[in-house]
Tab-separated table of C-alpha atoms in Angstrom:
chain	number	residue	atom	x	y	z
H	326	MET	CA	22.335	-5.347	-1.874
H	327	LYS	CA	24.702	-3.374	-4.053
H	328	ARG	CA	26.159	-0.169	-2.124
H	329	ILE	CA	25.404	2.142	-5.290
H	330	TRP	CA	21.596	1.507	-5.048
H	331	LYS	CA	21.758	2.953	-1.203
H	332	ASP	CA	23.844	5.604	-2.405
H	333	VAL	CA	21.631	6.589	-5.534
H	334	ASP	CA	18.294	6.113	-3.376
H	335	ARG	CA	20.176	8.823	-0.669
H	336	TYR	CA	20.894	11.141	-3.427
H	337	LEU	CA	17.555	11.099	-4.953
H	338	GLU	CA	16.020	11.625	-1.511
H	339	GLU	CA	18.462	14.377	-0.205
H	340	ARG	CA	17.129	16.644	-3.602
H	341	LEU	CA	13.369	15.636	-3.892
H	342	CYS	CA	12.292	14.517	-0.565
H	343	GLY	CA	12.194	15.914	2.858
H	344	SER	CA	10.408	19.477	2.091
H	345	GLU	CA	7.001	18.265	2.370
H	346	PRO	CA	4.767	19.525	5.088
H	347	GLU	CA	4.808	16.209	6.854
H	348	ALA	CA	8.451	15.638	6.626
H	349	GLU	CA	9.015	15.804	10.309
H	350	ALA	CA	6.040	13.553	11.257
H	351	LEU	CA	7.196	11.268	8.628
H	352	ASP	CA	10.581	10.853	10.440
H	353	ALA	CA	8.798	10.820	13.991
H	354	ALA	CA	7.184	7.781	12.740
H	355	LEU	CA	10.407	6.128	11.389
H	356	LEU	CA	11.808	6.687	14.720
H	357	ALA	CA	8.665	5.633	16.912
H	358	ASN	CA	8.634	2.542	14.801
H	359	ARG	CA	12.014	1.590	15.393
H	360	GLU	CA	11.924	2.280	18.862
H	361	ALA	CA	8.861	0.010	19.217
H	362	GLY	CA	10.966	-2.804	17.393
H	363	LEU	CA	8.808	-3.002	14.015
H	364	PRO	CA	10.476	-4.621	11.243
H	365	ALA	CA	12.167	-2.089	9.087
H	366	ILE	CA	9.865	-3.042	6.092
H	367	ASP	CA	8.247	0.524	5.343
H	368	VAL	CA	8.309	1.817	2.019
H	369	SER	CA	11.497	3.888	1.374
H	370	ARG	CA	11.293	7.579	1.289
H	371	SER	CA	11.401	7.992	-2.118
H	372	GLN	CA	8.698	5.248	-2.894
H	373	GLY	CA	6.561	6.957	-0.154
H	374	LYS	CA	6.382	10.533	-2.112
H	375	LEU	CA	5.740	8.274	-5.325
H	376	LEU	CA	2.645	6.924	-3.715
H	377	GLN	CA	1.816	10.242	-2.734
H	378	LEU	CA	2.697	11.734	-6.402
H	379	LEU	CA	0.457	8.992	-7.777
H	380	ALA	CA	-2.665	9.347	-5.451
H	381	ARG	CA	-2.270	13.013	-6.228
H	382	MET	CA	-2.012	12.463	-9.593
H	383	SER	CA	-5.421	10.197	-10.080
H	384	GLY	CA	-7.216	12.783	-7.710
H	385	ALA	CA	-7.983	10.698	-4.839
H	386	ARG	CA	-10.339	11.926	-2.434
H	387	ARG	CA	-10.819	8.212	-0.949
H	388	VAL	CA	-8.008	6.174	-0.045
H	389	LEU	CA	-7.861	2.496	1.301
H	390	GLU	CA	-4.331	0.906	2.130
H	391	ILE	CA	-4.087	-2.773	3.022
H	392	GLY	CA	-1.327	-3.058	5.467
H	393	THR	CA	-0.509	-0.420	7.925
H	394	LEU	CA	2.277	-1.495	10.060
H	395	GLY	CA	3.558	1.764	11.816
H	396	GLY	CA	1.693	4.125	9.833
H	397	TYR	CA	4.468	5.582	7.506
H	398	SER	CA	3.398	4.906	4.237
H	399	THR	CA	-0.215	5.982	5.562
H	400	ILE	CA	1.164	9.423	6.363
H	401	TRP	CA	2.830	9.758	3.112
H	402	LEU	CA	-0.759	8.748	1.388
H	403	ALA	CA	-2.593	10.918	3.548
H	404	GLY	CA	-0.623	14.188	2.494
H	405	ALA	CA	-2.088	13.528	-0.925
H	406	LEU	CA	-5.762	14.095	0.212
H	407	PRO	CA	-8.094	16.723	0.236
H	408	ALA	CA	-9.242	18.470	3.675
H	409	ASP	CA	-12.404	16.536	3.025
H	410	GLY	CA	-10.589	13.383	2.115
H	411	ARG	CA	-10.857	9.871	3.695
H	412	LEU	CA	-8.412	7.200	4.286
H	413	ILE	CA	-9.170	3.699	5.797
H	414	THR	CA	-5.949	1.551	6.612
H	415	LEU	CA	-6.096	-2.399	7.661
H	416	GLU	CA	-3.619	-3.541	10.192
H	417	LEU	CA	-3.538	-7.227	11.809
H	418	GLU	CA	-1.431	-6.368	14.732
H	419	ALA	CA	-3.025	-4.643	17.626
H	420	GLU	CA	0.345	-3.249	18.875
H	421	HIS	CA	1.356	-1.920	15.421
H	422	ALA	CA	-2.259	-0.479	14.919
H	423	GLU	CA	-1.809	1.501	18.173
H	424	LEU	CA	1.487	2.664	17.291
H	425	ALA	CA	0.144	4.130	13.733
H	426	ARG	CA	-2.453	5.648	15.366
H	427	GLY	CA	-0.118	7.741	17.769
H	428	ASN	CA	2.153	8.403	14.774
H	429	LEU	CA	-0.906	9.831	12.689
H	430	ARG	CA	-2.077	12.058	15.694
H	431	ARG	CA	1.418	13.523	16.017
H	432	ALA	CA	1.072	14.022	12.107
H	433	GLY	CA	-2.356	16.037	12.823
H	434	LEU	CA	-4.392	13.331	10.636
H	435	GLU	CA	-6.324	11.510	12.946
H	436	ARG	CA	-9.465	13.558	11.374
H	437	LEU	CA	-8.645	12.094	7.747
H	438	VAL	CA	-7.426	8.344	8.487
H	439	GLU	CA	-9.422	5.604	10.444
H	440	VAL	CA	-6.957	2.690	11.154
H	441	ARG	CA	-8.903	-0.377	11.604
H	442	GLN	CA	-7.466	-3.433	13.513
H	443	GLY	CA	-8.076	-7.124	12.512
H	444	ALA	CA	-7.443	-9.612	10.083
H	445	ALA	CA	-7.553	-7.673	6.598
H	446	LEU	CA	-9.809	-10.252	4.675
H	447	ASP	CA	-12.415	-9.738	7.330
H	448	SER	CA	-12.184	-5.974	7.769
H	449	LEU	CA	-12.449	-5.694	3.767
H	450	ASP	CA	-15.475	-7.876	3.805
H	451	GLU	CA	-16.945	-5.704	6.379
H	452	LEU	CA	-16.669	-2.617	4.413
H	453	ILE	CA	-18.397	-4.413	1.422
H	454	ALA	CA	-21.080	-5.590	3.735
H	455	ASP	CA	-21.635	-2.144	4.739
H	456	GLY	CA	-21.849	-0.666	1.413
H	457	GLU	CA	-18.695	1.479	1.478
H	458	GLU	CA	-18.252	3.863	-0.799
H	459	PRO	CA	-15.885	3.184	-3.626
H	460	PHE	CA	-12.053	4.011	-3.051
H	461	ASP	CA	-10.050	5.791	-5.830
H	462	PHE	CA	-6.852	4.598	-4.898
H	463	ILE	CA	-5.962	1.423	-3.145
H	464	PHE	CA	-2.473	0.193	-1.568
H	465	ILE	CA	-1.827	-3.257	-1.182
H	466	ASP	CA	1.084	-3.966	1.050
H	467	ALA	CA	0.177	-6.814	3.435
H	468	ASP	CA	1.068	-10.354	3.788
H	469	LYS	CA	1.643	-11.743	0.201
H	470	PRO	CA	-0.217	-15.191	0.368
H	471	ASN	CA	-3.756	-13.119	0.404
H	472	ASN	CA	-2.844	-10.678	-2.351
H	473	PRO	CA	-5.240	-12.424	-4.766
H	474	ALA	CA	-7.950	-12.421	-2.264
H	475	TYR	CA	-6.983	-8.599	-1.623
H	476	LEU	CA	-7.174	-8.083	-5.021
H	477	GLU	CA	-10.823	-9.628	-5.584
H	478	ARG	CA	-12.223	-7.228	-2.498
H	479	ALA	CA	-10.382	-4.412	-3.885
H	480	LEU	CA	-12.480	-4.701	-7.137
H	481	ARG	CA	-15.475	-4.617	-5.006
H	482	LEU	CA	-14.342	-1.422	-3.597
H	483	SER	CA	-13.543	0.307	-6.703
H	484	ARG	CA	-15.078	2.165	-9.373
H	485	PRO	CA	-14.123	2.856	-13.107
H	486	GLY	CA	-10.889	4.880	-12.977
H	487	THR	CA	-9.832	3.615	-9.318
H	488	VAL	CA	-6.019	3.090	-9.056
H	489	ILE	CA	-4.712	-0.244	-7.464
H	490	ILE	CA	-1.031	-0.729	-6.542
H	491	ALA	CA	0.841	-3.160	-5.292
H	492	ASP	CA	4.259	-3.473	-3.645
H	493	ASN	CA	6.768	-6.214	-3.067
H	494	ILE	CA	5.920	-8.054	-6.286
H	495	VAL	CA	9.586	-9.234	-7.643
H	496	ARG	CA	10.563	-10.722	-4.568
H	497	GLY	CA	14.453	-10.551	-5.209
H	498	GLY	CA	13.533	-12.067	-8.365
H	499	GLU	CA	11.930	-14.993	-7.146
H	500	VAL	CA	8.673	-14.394	-9.081
H	501	VAL	CA	10.096	-16.214	-12.058
H	502	ASP	CA	10.254	-19.395	-10.047
H	503	GLY	CA	7.207	-21.146	-10.851
H	504	LYS	CA	8.395	-24.101	-8.552
H	505	SER	CA	8.946	-21.895	-5.767
H	506	THR	CA	7.725	-23.511	-2.414
H	507	ASP	CA	7.229	-20.070	-0.696
H	508	PRO	CA	3.924	-19.017	-0.172
H	509	ARG	CA	4.917	-15.309	-0.687
H	510	VAL	CA	6.175	-16.066	-4.014
H	511	GLN	CA	3.032	-18.268	-5.194
H	512	GLY	CA	0.840	-15.542	-3.562
H	513	ILE	CA	2.445	-12.823	-5.773
H	514	ARG	CA	2.596	-15.278	-8.948
H	515	LYS	CA	-1.028	-15.739	-8.807
H	516	PHE	CA	-1.798	-12.331	-7.798
H	517	LEU	CA	0.088	-11.040	-11.133
H	518	GLU	CA	-2.151	-13.584	-13.385
H	519	GLN	CA	-5.174	-12.026	-11.808
H	520	LEU	CA	-3.901	-8.450	-13.216
H	521	GLY	CA	-3.117	-9.917	-16.329
H	522	ALA	CA	-6.149	-11.868	-17.275
H	523	ASP	CA	-9.067	-9.793	-15.546
H	524	ARG	CA	-10.330	-7.558	-18.573
H	525	ARG	CA	-11.618	-4.878	-15.991
H	526	LEU	CA	-8.041	-3.966	-15.060
H	527	SER	CA	-5.051	-2.261	-17.210
H	528	ALA	CA	-1.904	-3.302	-15.295
H	529	ALA	CA	1.942	-2.845	-15.535
H	530	ALA	CA	4.634	-3.907	-13.352
H	531	LEU	CA	8.289	-2.338	-12.744
H	532	GLN	CA	11.198	-3.847	-11.304
H	533	THR	CA	13.198	-1.680	-8.721
H	534	VAL	CA	16.439	-1.008	-7.095
H	535	GLY	CA	17.436	0.657	-3.924
H	536	GLY	CA	18.039	1.061	-0.371
H	537	LYS	CA	15.756	-1.575	0.028
H	538	GLY	CA	17.612	-4.078	-2.235
H	539	TYR	CA	15.783	-5.652	-5.624
H	540	ASP	CA	11.991	-5.726	-5.768
H	541	GLY	CA	9.063	-3.905	-7.760
H	542	PHE	CA	5.646	-2.690	-7.481
H	543	ALA	CA	2.549	-3.551	-9.761
H	544	VAL	CA	-0.124	-0.474	-10.869
H	545	ALA	CA	-3.267	-0.954	-12.319
H	546	ILE	CA	-6.552	1.107	-13.173
H	547	VAL	CA	-9.944	-0.162	-13.154
H	548	ASN	CA	-11.514	0.226	-16.557
H	549	GLY	CA	-15.153	-0.610	-15.694
H	550	LEU	CA	-17.149	-3.177	-13.254
H	551	GLU	CA	-20.430	-4.133	-12.083
H	552	GLN	CA	-20.852	-2.674	-8.831
H	553	ASP	CA	-21.558	-5.950	-6.706
H	554	ARG	CA	-21.623	-4.974	-3.328
H	555	SER	CA	-22.381	-8.289	-2.360
H	556	LEU	CA	-19.949	-10.575	-0.034
H	557	LEU	CA	-17.630	-12.856	-1.516
H	558	ASP	CA	-18.041	-16.721	-1.207
H	559	ALA	CA	-16.009	-17.686	1.629
């Protein structure tokens, strides 16, 4: 990782991040996550602020997050919601989910946020089967081999105008290697092919550098779709 990337990230964060109402809770969440031994794979502070701004720009009242970890990005996203908003976040690991609930309670967000623990595909299918209302903003940041399936479910939980964002789609440049044996790379490649081929979506992707190294994210908006609430075929 180039030192200048980290230095610029720190410079930008010092000037543009940190004055948010939830700043103290965000710092506390990072500390709690570190003390619990969670992997340091949260979005950066600048990335979290960007997520919050994008959710605010879209006027999101209902947010779905696929991949909670310790709830750091969840706190950022919840900060974009109105008082009557709702955020559902999905986490596989029970220990991570419980830690996230504690971080959200500390931030005073337990009323707005529901942490659902279990395999994300199962949780998504349950949301579809239960007739959950469409979400305005969906953030995909979980296990990359399942990204194509997450996108399929996300579309079933969307409406025209829903914003879908996926993190970590460049993989340090490995995404261009069609012969890669890494299932994460292949999952991202298939996901990007879906984004480009599905006429219900308009999408773009950007490369990023910073304190977390070289990666990127994809942004899509739902143009229009039939609201088929049935479960996907197994």
